Amino acid sequence: MRSQLTVASEPSTAAHTSKKSFVSNIILAAALGLSAQLALADDAVPAGEALAQKGGCLMCHTMTKRNVGPAFKDVAAVYKGQDVEDKLINKIKKGGRGSWGVLPMPPNEGKLTDDEFREVVRWIRAM
């Protein structure tokens, strides 16, 4: 009788092991899926936006409404169709006052490379 109990319990153990393996595979697949989503989310942030964050631009500016400085969409609208990329890069690097109100924009030279400033300006103008 004892051998029957052992034989009878083997399928249950195999089923239990198979069930554990299945659950482990589901958890692994979910973790890999989450990792892939996080990687895609990082790639989904435009380079210009990431550089604006890195350079501290988003401390005073937002994309859609005025904060301390003008909204980037407003800057894009004012300069739409104009060849002002170098002018805007210089203004960001050197700072300025009077174009958007009384508060000055401090100089930002050294916070980003010239190519990074160019990418930020292109991102803003694309809005």
Tab-separated table of N, CA, C and O in Angstrom:
chain	number	residue	atom	x	y	z
A	1	MET	N	0.817	-1.178	0.000
A	1	MET	CA	0.000	0.000	0.000
A	1	MET	C	0.868	1.251	0.000
A	1	MET	O	0.508	2.243	-0.580
A	2	ARG	N	1.979	1.121	0.665
A	2	ARG	CA	2.865	2.262	0.728
A	2	ARG	C	3.370	2.636	-0.662
A	2	ARG	O	3.441	3.815	-1.000
A	3	SER	N	3.698	1.690	-1.491
A	3	SER	CA	4.179	1.984	-2.830
A	3	SER	C	3.088	2.652	-3.665
A	3	SER	O	3.368	3.472	-4.504
A	4	GLN	N	1.841	2.316	-3.400
A	4	GLN	CA	0.751	2.970	-4.131
A	4	GLN	C	0.667	4.448	-3.752
A	4	GLN	O	0.408	5.287	-4.593
A	5	LEU	N	0.895	4.753	-2.468
A	5	LEU	CA	0.861	6.141	-2.054
A	5	LEU	C	1.989	6.924	-2.708
A	5	LEU	O	1.805	8.043	-3.153
A	6	THR	N	3.145	6.302	-2.801
A	6	THR	CA	4.278	6.963	-3.416
A	6	THR	C	4.012	7.198	-4.887
A	6	THR	O	4.226	8.282	-5.406
A	7	VAL	N	3.505	6.192	-5.548
A	7	VAL	CA	3.191	6.313	-6.961
A	7	VAL	C	2.095	7.349	-7.162
A	7	VAL	O	2.156	8.169	-8.065
A	8	ALA	N	1.133	7.331	-6.287
A	8	ALA	CA	0.026	8.275	-6.405
A	8	ALA	C	0.501	9.709	-6.168
A	8	ALA	O	-0.035	10.630	-6.739
A	9	SER	N	1.516	9.888	-5.318
A	9	SER	CA	1.963	11.247	-5.027
A	9	SER	C	2.916	11.781	-6.092
A	9	SER	O	3.099	12.968	-6.211
A	10	GLU	N	3.531	10.942	-6.899
A	10	GLU	CA	4.467	11.407	-7.917
A	10	GLU	C	3.819	12.327	-8.949
A	10	GLU	O	4.363	13.381	-9.238
A	11	PRO	N	2.673	11.999	-9.492
A	11	PRO	CA	2.073	12.922	-10.453
A	11	PRO	C	1.782	14.281	-9.807
A	11	PRO	O	1.944	15.313	-10.414
A	12	SER	N	1.393	14.249	-8.554
A	12	SER	CA	1.105	15.495	-7.857
A	12	SER	C	2.380	16.335	-7.732
A	12	SER	O	2.360	17.537	-7.939
A	13	THR	N	3.513	15.696	-7.414
A	13	THR	CA	4.780	16.398	-7.304
A	13	THR	C	5.198	16.926	-8.664
A	13	THR	O	5.637	18.073	-8.791
A	14	ALA	N	5.054	16.149	-9.696
A	14	ALA	CA	5.401	16.581	-11.052
A	14	ALA	C	4.498	17.742	-11.471
A	14	ALA	O	4.960	18.719	-12.060
A	15	ALA	N	3.245	17.643	-11.146
A	15	ALA	CA	2.313	18.723	-11.482
A	15	ALA	C	2.679	19.983	-10.713
A	15	ALA	O	2.644	21.081	-11.249
A	16	HIS	N	3.062	19.805	-9.439
A	16	HIS	CA	3.445	20.945	-8.616
A	16	HIS	C	4.702	21.612	-9.181
A	16	HIS	O	4.773	22.833	-9.289
A	17	THR	N	5.684	20.788	-9.576
A	17	THR	CA	6.919	21.316	-10.154
A	17	THR	C	6.623	22.021	-11.466
A	17	THR	O	7.121	23.120	-11.728
A	18	SER	N	5.773	21.446	-12.268
A	18	SER	CA	5.405	22.044	-13.542
A	18	SER	C	4.680	23.369	-13.326
A	18	SER	O	4.913	24.348	-14.032
A	19	LYS	N	3.814	23.402	-12.318
A	19	LYS	CA	3.070	24.620	-11.996
A	19	LYS	C	4.033	25.709	-11.524
A	19	LYS	O	3.928	26.866	-11.927
A	20	LYS	N	5.012	25.345	-10.668
A	20	LYS	CA	6.006	26.305	-10.197
A	20	LYS	C	6.823	26.846	-11.368
A	20	LYS	O	7.099	28.033	-11.447
A	21	SER	N	7.186	25.965	-12.284
A	21	SER	CA	7.955	26.368	-13.455
A	21	SER	C	7.141	27.330	-14.324
A	21	SER	O	7.652	28.332	-14.812
A	22	PHE	N	5.876	27.018	-14.488
A	22	PHE	CA	4.984	27.879	-15.270
A	22	PHE	C	4.874	29.271	-14.638
A	22	PHE	O	5.011	30.288	-15.302
A	23	VAL	N	4.669	29.316	-13.332
A	23	VAL	CA	4.559	30.584	-12.618
A	23	VAL	C	5.874	31.355	-12.719
A	23	VAL	O	5.890	32.562	-12.962
A	24	SER	N	6.990	30.659	-12.569
A	24	SER	CA	8.302	31.302	-12.697
A	24	SER	C	8.481	31.897	-14.084
A	24	SER	O	8.996	33.013	-14.235
A	25	ASN	N	8.055	31.164	-15.098
A	25	ASN	CA	8.168	31.669	-16.471
A	25	ASN	C	7.288	32.895	-16.688
A	25	ASN	O	7.688	33.838	-17.363
A	26	ILE	N	6.105	32.902	-16.097
A	26	ILE	CA	5.207	34.060	-16.213
A	26	ILE	C	5.848	35.281	-15.542
A	26	ILE	O	5.859	36.376	-16.093
A	27	ILE	N	6.400	35.086	-14.359
A	27	ILE	CA	7.041	36.191	-13.640
A	27	ILE	C	8.240	36.707	-14.433
A	27	ILE	O	8.430	37.913	-14.573
A	28	LEU	N	9.032	35.819	-14.980
A	28	LEU	CA	10.188	36.210	-15.782
A	28	LEU	C	9.743	36.997	-17.010
A	28	LEU	O	10.315	38.042	-17.329
A	29	ALA	N	8.717	36.523	-17.690
A	29	ALA	CA	8.212	37.220	-18.878
A	29	ALA	C	7.698	38.609	-18.519
A	29	ALA	O	7.932	39.584	-19.243
A	30	ALA	N	6.999	38.712	-17.399
A	30	ALA	CA	6.486	40.017	-16.959
A	30	ALA	C	7.640	40.967	-16.643
A	30	ALA	O	7.602	42.142	-17.010
A	31	ALA	N	8.661	40.462	-15.985
A	31	ALA	CA	9.812	41.301	-15.644
A	31	ALA	C	10.533	41.769	-16.907
A	31	ALA	O	10.919	42.937	-17.013
A	32	LEU	N	10.697	40.879	-17.867
A	32	LEU	CA	11.346	41.264	-19.120
A	32	LEU	C	10.498	42.273	-19.881
A	32	LEU	O	11.016	43.221	-20.464
A	33	GLY	N	9.197	42.089	-19.859
A	33	GLY	CA	8.302	43.037	-20.514
A	33	GLY	C	8.388	44.408	-19.880
A	33	GLY	O	8.432	45.425	-20.558
A	34	LEU	N	8.426	44.457	-18.553
A	34	LEU	CA	8.544	45.736	-17.851
A	34	LEU	C	9.874	46.404	-18.169
A	34	LEU	O	9.932	47.600	-18.422
A	35	SER	N	10.939	45.622	-18.217
A	35	SER	CA	12.251	46.174	-18.556
A	35	SER	C	12.232	46.766	-19.966
A	35	SER	O	12.774	47.841	-20.200
A	36	ALA	N	11.600	46.075	-20.887
A	36	ALA	CA	11.523	46.568	-22.261
A	36	ALA	C	10.707	47.855	-22.317
A	36	ALA	O	11.065	48.797	-23.020
A	37	GLN	N	9.618	47.924	-21.567
A	37	GLN	CA	8.799	49.136	-21.556
A	37	GLN	C	9.582	50.309	-20.984
A	37	GLN	O	9.500	51.426	-21.493
A	38	LEU	N	10.338	50.084	-19.932
A	38	LEU	CA	11.137	51.152	-19.346
A	38	LEU	C	12.201	51.631	-20.316
A	38	LEU	O	12.459	52.828	-20.426
A	39	ALA	N	12.812	50.711	-21.037
A	39	ALA	CA	13.826	51.087	-22.015
A	39	ALA	C	13.194	51.900	-23.135
A	39	ALA	O	13.748	52.913	-23.575
A	40	LEU	N	12.021	51.490	-23.599
A	40	LEU	CA	11.332	52.240	-24.645
A	40	LEU	C	10.897	53.604	-24.138
A	40	LEU	O	10.938	54.593	-24.863
A	41	ALA	N	10.478	53.687	-22.893
A	41	ALA	CA	10.064	54.972	-22.333
A	41	ALA	C	11.237	55.937	-22.308
A	41	ALA	O	11.084	57.119	-22.607
A	42	ASP	N	12.430	55.453	-21.976
A	42	ASP	CA	13.610	56.306	-21.992
A	42	ASP	C	13.906	56.785	-23.405
A	42	ASP	O	14.274	57.927	-23.621
A	43	ASP	N	13.743	55.894	-24.388
A	43	ASP	CA	13.991	56.259	-25.772
A	43	ASP	C	12.920	57.205	-26.289
A	43	ASP	O	13.157	57.969	-27.218
A	44	ALA	N	11.728	57.176	-25.690
A	44	ALA	CA	10.627	58.000	-26.158
A	44	ALA	C	10.820	59.468	-25.793
A	44	ALA	O	10.216	60.326	-26.404
A	45	VAL	N	11.635	59.778	-24.805
A	45	VAL	CA	11.896	61.171	-24.440
A	45	VAL	C	12.804	61.747	-25.511
A	45	VAL	O	13.893	61.241	-25.740
A	46	PRO	N	12.342	62.816	-26.186
A	46	PRO	CA	13.189	63.408	-27.226
A	46	PRO	C	14.531	63.848	-26.653
A	46	PRO	O	14.617	64.297	-25.507
A	47	ALA	N	15.555	63.754	-27.480
A	47	ALA	CA	16.903	64.133	-27.032
A	47	ALA	C	16.930	65.579	-26.559
A	47	ALA	O	17.562	65.896	-25.560
A	48	GLY	N	16.233	66.458	-27.266
A	48	GLY	CA	16.208	67.870	-26.876
A	48	GLY	C	15.617	68.083	-25.503
A	48	GLY	O	16.112	68.887	-24.712
A	49	GLU	N	14.569	67.348	-25.197
A	49	GLU	CA	13.938	67.471	-23.881
A	49	GLU	C	14.873	66.979	-22.785
A	49	GLU	O	15.006	67.608	-21.734
A	50	ALA	N	15.531	65.857	-23.031
A	50	ALA	CA	16.477	65.324	-22.048
A	50	ALA	C	17.631	66.305	-21.834
A	50	ALA	O	18.077	66.512	-20.697
A	51	LEU	N	18.091	66.922	-22.897
A	51	LEU	CA	19.173	67.896	-22.774
A	51	LEU	C	18.704	69.172	-22.077
A	51	LEU	O	19.460	69.775	-21.313
A	52	ALA	N	17.456	69.581	-22.331
A	52	ALA	CA	16.901	70.747	-21.635
A	52	ALA	C	16.838	70.476	-20.130
A	52	ALA	O	17.118	71.357	-19.319
A	53	GLN	N	16.498	69.256	-19.774
A	53	GLN	CA	16.486	68.871	-18.362
A	53	GLN	C	17.911	68.908	-17.806
A	53	GLN	O	18.160	69.485	-16.747
A	54	LYS	N	18.832	68.316	-18.535
A	54	LYS	CA	20.239	68.267	-18.102
A	54	LYS	C	20.818	69.673	-17.932
A	54	LYS	O	21.551	69.930	-16.986
A	55	GLY	N	20.462	70.588	-18.836
A	55	GLY	CA	20.996	71.944	-18.791
A	55	GLY	C	20.293	72.866	-17.809
A	55	GLY	O	20.690	74.007	-17.643
A	56	GLY	N	19.228	72.381	-17.175
A	56	GLY	CA	18.514	73.186	-16.194
A	56	GLY	C	17.439	74.085	-16.784
A	56	GLY	O	16.837	74.889	-16.070
A	57	CYS	N	17.171	73.971	-18.074
A	57	CYS	CA	16.181	74.829	-18.736
A	57	CYS	C	14.782	74.663	-18.139
A	57	CYS	O	14.024	75.638	-18.046
A	58	LEU	N	14.457	73.434	-17.739
A	58	LEU	CA	13.103	73.144	-17.255
A	58	LEU	C	12.860	73.653	-15.837
A	58	LEU	O	11.762	73.526	-15.313
A	59	MET	N	13.873	74.267	-15.254
A	59	MET	CA	13.664	74.898	-13.949
A	59	MET	C	12.860	76.193	-14.116
A	59	MET	O	12.123	76.586	-13.223
A	60	CYS	N	13.014	76.853	-15.251
A	60	CYS	CA	12.328	78.130	-15.492
A	60	CYS	C	11.317	78.071	-16.636
A	60	CYS	O	10.481	78.955	-16.760
A	61	HIS	N	11.431	77.089	-17.499
A	61	HIS	CA	10.560	76.991	-18.673
A	61	HIS	C	9.753	75.700	-18.618
A	61	HIS	O	10.219	74.694	-18.086
A	62	THR	N	8.567	75.733	-19.210
A	62	THR	CA	7.798	74.515	-19.458
A	62	THR	C	7.500	74.480	-20.949
A	62	THR	O	7.789	75.444	-21.673
A	63	MET	N	6.900	73.415	-21.398
A	63	MET	CA	6.603	73.303	-22.816
A	63	MET	C	5.383	74.120	-23.222
A	63	MET	O	5.362	74.683	-24.302
A	64	THR	N	4.384	74.210	-22.341
A	64	THR	CA	3.112	74.764	-22.782
A	64	THR	C	2.646	76.033	-22.085
A	64	THR	O	1.750	76.703	-22.589
A	65	LYS	N	3.195	76.380	-20.938
A	65	LYS	CA	2.728	77.601	-20.283
A	65	LYS	C	3.896	78.355	-19.652
A	65	LYS	O	4.909	77.766	-19.281
A	66	ARG	N	3.705	79.645	-19.528
A	66	ARG	CA	4.743	80.490	-18.961
A	66	ARG	C	4.999	80.095	-17.508
A	66	ARG	O	4.079	79.855	-16.743
A	67	ASN	N	6.247	80.039	-17.146
A	67	ASN	CA	6.661	79.792	-15.772
A	67	ASN	C	7.465	81.031	-15.383
A	67	ASN	O	6.947	82.135	-15.454
A	68	VAL	N	8.696	80.899	-15.006
A	68	VAL	CA	9.565	82.049	-14.796
A	68	VAL	C	9.899	82.655	-16.168
A	68	VAL	O	9.874	83.866	-16.351
A	69	GLY	N	10.189	81.773	-17.115
A	69	GLY	CA	10.463	82.190	-18.489
A	69	GLY	C	9.312	81.778	-19.392
A	69	GLY	O	8.362	81.130	-18.961
A	70	PRO	N	9.393	82.153	-20.660
A	70	PRO	CA	8.309	81.829	-21.593
A	70	PRO	C	8.198	80.331	-21.846
A	70	PRO	O	9.175	79.590	-21.697
A	71	ALA	N	6.999	79.914	-22.234
A	71	ALA	CA	6.788	78.518	-22.635
A	71	ALA	C	7.548	78.261	-23.929
A	71	ALA	O	7.628	79.130	-24.802
A	72	PHE	N	8.089	77.084	-24.063
A	72	PHE	CA	8.830	76.754	-25.270
A	72	PHE	C	7.942	76.849	-26.516
A	72	PHE	O	8.398	77.249	-27.576
A	73	LYS	N	6.657	76.497	-26.384
A	73	LYS	CA	5.767	76.582	-27.557
A	73	LYS	C	5.606	78.033	-27.996
A	73	LYS	O	5.473	78.318	-29.179
A	74	ASP	N	5.639	78.972	-27.047
A	74	ASP	CA	5.547	80.391	-27.391
A	74	ASP	C	6.820	80.866	-28.088
A	74	ASP	O	6.760	81.650	-29.041
A	75	VAL	N	7.962	80.398	-27.617
A	75	VAL	CA	9.229	80.737	-28.266
A	75	VAL	C	9.217	80.199	-29.699
A	75	VAL	O	9.571	80.915	-30.649
A	76	ALA	N	8.767	78.972	-29.863
A	76	ALA	CA	8.698	78.366	-31.201
A	76	ALA	C	7.777	79.169	-32.113
A	76	ALA	O	8.101	79.395	-33.292
A	77	ALA	N	6.645	79.636	-31.588
A	77	ALA	CA	5.692	80.400	-32.390
A	77	ALA	C	6.275	81.744	-32.829
A	77	ALA	O	6.102	82.160	-33.984
A	78	VAL	N	6.969	82.427	-31.930
A	78	VAL	CA	7.543	83.741	-32.255
A	78	VAL	C	8.597	83.623	-33.351
A	78	VAL	O	8.686	84.472	-34.241
A	79	TYR	N	9.388	82.574	-33.309
A	79	TYR	CA	10.492	82.435	-34.258
A	79	TYR	C	10.183	81.491	-35.420
A	79	TYR	O	11.080	81.172	-36.202
A	80	LYS	N	8.939	81.087	-35.568
A	80	LYS	CA	8.562	80.148	-36.629
A	80	LYS	C	8.936	80.709	-38.005
A	80	LYS	O	8.667	81.868	-38.316
A	81	GLY	N	9.592	79.857	-38.790
A	81	GLY	CA	9.951	80.222	-40.152
A	81	GLY	C	11.152	81.139	-40.272
A	81	GLY	O	11.536	81.511	-41.380
A	82	GLN	N	11.754	81.526	-39.173
A	82	GLN	CA	12.918	82.415	-39.203
A	82	GLN	C	14.208	81.604	-39.037
A	82	GLN	O	14.224	80.571	-38.383
A	83	ASP	N	15.265	82.096	-39.625
A	83	ASP	CA	16.575	81.454	-39.503
A	83	ASP	C	17.288	82.041	-38.285
A	83	ASP	O	18.112	82.950	-38.400
A	84	VAL	N	16.916	81.542	-37.105
A	84	VAL	CA	17.416	82.125	-35.852
A	84	VAL	C	18.104	81.108	-34.946
A	84	VAL	O	18.351	81.398	-33.782
A	85	GLU	N	18.431	79.957	-35.485
A	85	GLU	CA	19.027	78.910	-34.652
A	85	GLU	C	20.275	79.400	-33.930
A	85	GLU	O	20.389	79.272	-32.712
A	86	ASP	N	21.210	79.998	-34.665
A	86	ASP	CA	22.448	80.482	-34.038
A	86	ASP	C	22.166	81.617	-33.051
A	86	ASP	O	22.786	81.694	-31.989
A	87	LYS	N	21.218	82.476	-33.382
A	87	LYS	CA	20.845	83.574	-32.489
A	87	LYS	C	20.300	83.031	-31.164
A	87	LYS	O	20.670	83.509	-30.084
A	88	LEU	N	19.442	82.022	-31.237
A	88	LEU	CA	18.862	81.450	-30.017
A	88	LEU	C	19.910	80.701	-29.192
A	88	LEU	O	19.912	80.790	-27.960
A	89	ILE	N	20.791	79.990	-29.862
A	89	ILE	CA	21.869	79.288	-29.149
A	89	ILE	C	22.718	80.305	-28.396
A	89	ILE	O	23.028	80.121	-27.212
A	90	ASN	N	23.080	81.392	-29.067
A	90	ASN	CA	23.892	82.437	-28.437
A	90	ASN	C	23.145	83.057	-27.256
A	90	ASN	O	23.728	83.305	-26.202
A	91	LYS	N	21.848	83.305	-27.429
A	91	LYS	CA	21.053	83.909	-26.357
A	91	LYS	C	20.992	82.986	-25.137
A	91	LYS	O	21.087	83.439	-23.998
A	92	ILE	N	20.834	81.692	-25.373
A	92	ILE	CA	20.793	80.732	-24.260
A	92	ILE	C	22.148	80.710	-23.553
A	92	ILE	O	22.224	80.739	-22.327
A	93	LYS	N	23.213	80.671	-24.328
A	93	LYS	CA	24.549	80.603	-23.743
A	93	LYS	C	24.916	81.874	-22.981
A	93	LYS	O	25.456	81.806	-21.881
A	94	LYS	N	24.610	83.033	-23.549
A	94	LYS	CA	25.019	84.317	-22.944
A	94	LYS	C	23.992	84.874	-21.961
A	94	LYS	O	24.320	85.731	-21.153
A	95	GLY	N	22.746	84.407	-22.054
A	95	GLY	CA	21.689	84.965	-21.228
A	95	GLY	C	21.132	86.219	-21.876
A	95	GLY	O	21.566	86.632	-22.949
A	96	GLY	N	20.174	86.845	-21.239
A	96	GLY	CA	19.595	88.054	-21.819
A	96	GLY	C	18.459	88.574	-20.972
A	96	GLY	O	18.058	87.979	-19.978
A	97	ARG	N	17.943	89.701	-21.427
A	97	ARG	CA	16.839	90.331	-20.697
A	97	ARG	C	16.056	91.179	-21.686
A	97	ARG	O	16.585	91.685	-22.645
A	98	GLY	N	14.766	91.319	-21.398
A	98	GLY	CA	13.926	92.227	-22.159
A	98	GLY	C	13.103	91.625	-23.273
A	98	GLY	O	12.109	92.203	-23.664
A	99	SER	N	13.485	90.494	-23.813
A	99	SER	CA	12.733	89.903	-24.916
A	99	SER	C	11.394	89.329	-24.453
A	99	SER	O	10.423	89.346	-25.201
A	100	TRP	N	11.337	88.819	-23.235
A	100	TRP	CA	10.143	88.144	-22.728
A	100	TRP	C	9.696	88.704	-21.380
A	100	TRP	O	9.037	88.016	-20.622
A	101	GLY	N	10.079	89.898	-21.066
A	101	GLY	CA	9.703	90.497	-19.789
A	101	GLY	C	10.917	91.030	-19.055
A	101	GLY	O	12.017	91.091	-19.603
A	102	VAL	N	10.698	91.394	-17.818
A	102	VAL	CA	11.765	92.055	-17.062
A	102	VAL	C	12.769	91.092	-16.428
A	102	VAL	O	13.883	91.471	-16.119
A	103	LEU	N	12.371	89.857	-16.211
A	103	LEU	CA	13.294	88.910	-15.579
A	103	LEU	C	14.362	88.465	-16.566
A	103	LEU	O	14.054	88.051	-17.679
A	104	PRO	N	15.624	88.548	-16.188
A	104	PRO	CA	16.690	88.127	-17.098
A	104	PRO	C	16.855	86.606	-17.108
A	104	PRO	O	16.545	85.934	-16.130
A	105	MET	N	17.325	86.108	-18.234
A	105	MET	CA	17.725	84.708	-18.295
A	105	MET	C	19.221	84.675	-18.017
A	105	MET	O	19.991	85.359	-18.691
A	106	PRO	N	19.633	83.926	-17.019
A	106	PRO	CA	21.066	83.880	-16.703
A	106	PRO	C	21.846	83.171	-17.807
A	106	PRO	O	21.293	82.386	-18.566
A	107	PRO	N	23.132	83.449	-17.906
A	107	PRO	CA	23.958	82.748	-18.895
A	107	PRO	C	24.022	81.247	-18.574
A	107	PRO	O	24.019	80.854	-17.418
A	108	ASN	N	24.071	80.463	-19.624
A	108	ASN	CA	24.101	79.010	-19.467
A	108	ASN	C	25.300	78.368	-20.139
A	108	ASN	O	25.346	77.150	-20.275
A	109	GLU	N	26.238	79.171	-20.561
A	109	GLU	CA	27.424	78.648	-21.223
A	109	GLU	C	28.132	77.658	-20.303
A	109	GLU	O	28.252	77.880	-19.104
A	110	GLY	N	28.554	76.557	-20.874
A	110	GLY	CA	29.258	75.538	-20.104
A	110	GLY	C	28.344	74.450	-19.547
A	110	GLY	O	28.825	73.410	-19.122
A	111	LYS	N	27.047	74.675	-19.549
A	111	LYS	CA	26.132	73.651	-19.035
A	111	LYS	C	25.929	72.527	-20.036
A	111	LYS	O	25.667	71.394	-19.653
A	112	LEU	N	26.012	72.869	-21.323
A	112	LEU	CA	25.882	71.902	-22.411
A	112	LEU	C	26.933	72.230	-23.465
A	112	LEU	O	27.461	73.343	-23.504
A	113	THR	N	27.191	71.286	-24.338
A	113	THR	CA	28.085	71.550	-25.467
A	113	THR	C	27.319	72.344	-26.524
A	113	THR	O	26.091	72.437	-26.484
A	114	ASP	N	28.031	72.890	-27.497
A	114	ASP	CA	27.373	73.620	-28.585
A	114	ASP	C	26.387	72.730	-29.333
A	114	ASP	O	25.288	73.167	-29.675
A	115	ASP	N	26.782	71.482	-29.583
A	115	ASP	CA	25.877	70.554	-30.275
A	115	ASP	C	24.636	70.266	-29.439
A	115	ASP	O	23.532	70.123	-29.974
A	116	GLU	N	24.799	70.175	-28.124
A	116	GLU	CA	23.651	69.942	-27.250
A	116	GLU	C	22.721	71.161	-27.215
A	116	GLU	O	21.498	71.013	-27.267
A	117	PHE	N	23.293	72.363	-27.171
A	117	PHE	CA	22.459	73.573	-27.248
A	117	PHE	C	21.679	73.587	-28.562
A	117	PHE	O	20.500	73.917	-28.598
A	118	ARG	N	22.340	73.216	-29.643
A	118	ARG	CA	21.689	73.176	-30.963
A	118	ARG	C	20.525	72.191	-30.949
A	118	ARG	O	19.450	72.480	-31.464
A	119	GLU	N	20.710	71.044	-30.331
A	119	GLU	CA	19.640	70.037	-30.239
A	119	GLU	C	18.456	70.573	-29.431
A	119	GLU	O	17.301	70.350	-29.785
A	120	VAL	N	18.733	71.282	-28.346
A	120	VAL	CA	17.665	71.873	-27.531
A	120	VAL	C	16.878	72.891	-28.362
A	120	VAL	O	15.647	72.885	-28.370
A	121	VAL	N	17.594	73.758	-29.071
A	121	VAL	CA	16.928	74.775	-29.898
A	121	VAL	C	16.085	74.109	-30.983
A	121	VAL	O	14.944	74.508	-31.233
A	122	ARG	N	16.597	73.104	-31.614
A	122	ARG	CA	15.824	72.387	-32.655
A	122	ARG	C	14.581	71.740	-32.055
A	122	ARG	O	13.519	71.735	-32.673
A	123	TRP	N	14.713	71.181	-30.870
A	123	TRP	CA	13.559	70.571	-30.192
A	123	TRP	C	12.510	71.627	-29.876
A	123	TRP	O	11.316	71.421	-30.117
A	124	ILE	N	12.931	72.765	-29.366
A	124	ILE	CA	11.987	73.844	-29.040
A	124	ILE	C	11.298	74.333	-30.315
A	124	ILE	O	10.077	74.475	-30.353
A	125	ARG	N	12.049	74.553	-31.361
A	125	ARG	CA	11.473	75.094	-32.593
A	125	ARG	C	10.554	74.105	-33.286
A	125	ARG	O	9.723	74.508	-34.091
A	126	ALA	N	10.671	72.824	-32.957
A	126	ALA	CA	9.813	71.800	-33.569
A	126	ALA	C	8.430	71.740	-32.918
A	126	ALA	O	7.542	71.041	-33.403
A	127	MET	N	8.230	72.494	-31.848
A	127	MET	CA	6.943	72.439	-31.141
A	127	MET	C	5.859	73.147	-31.927
A	127	MET	O	6.030	74.048	-32.642
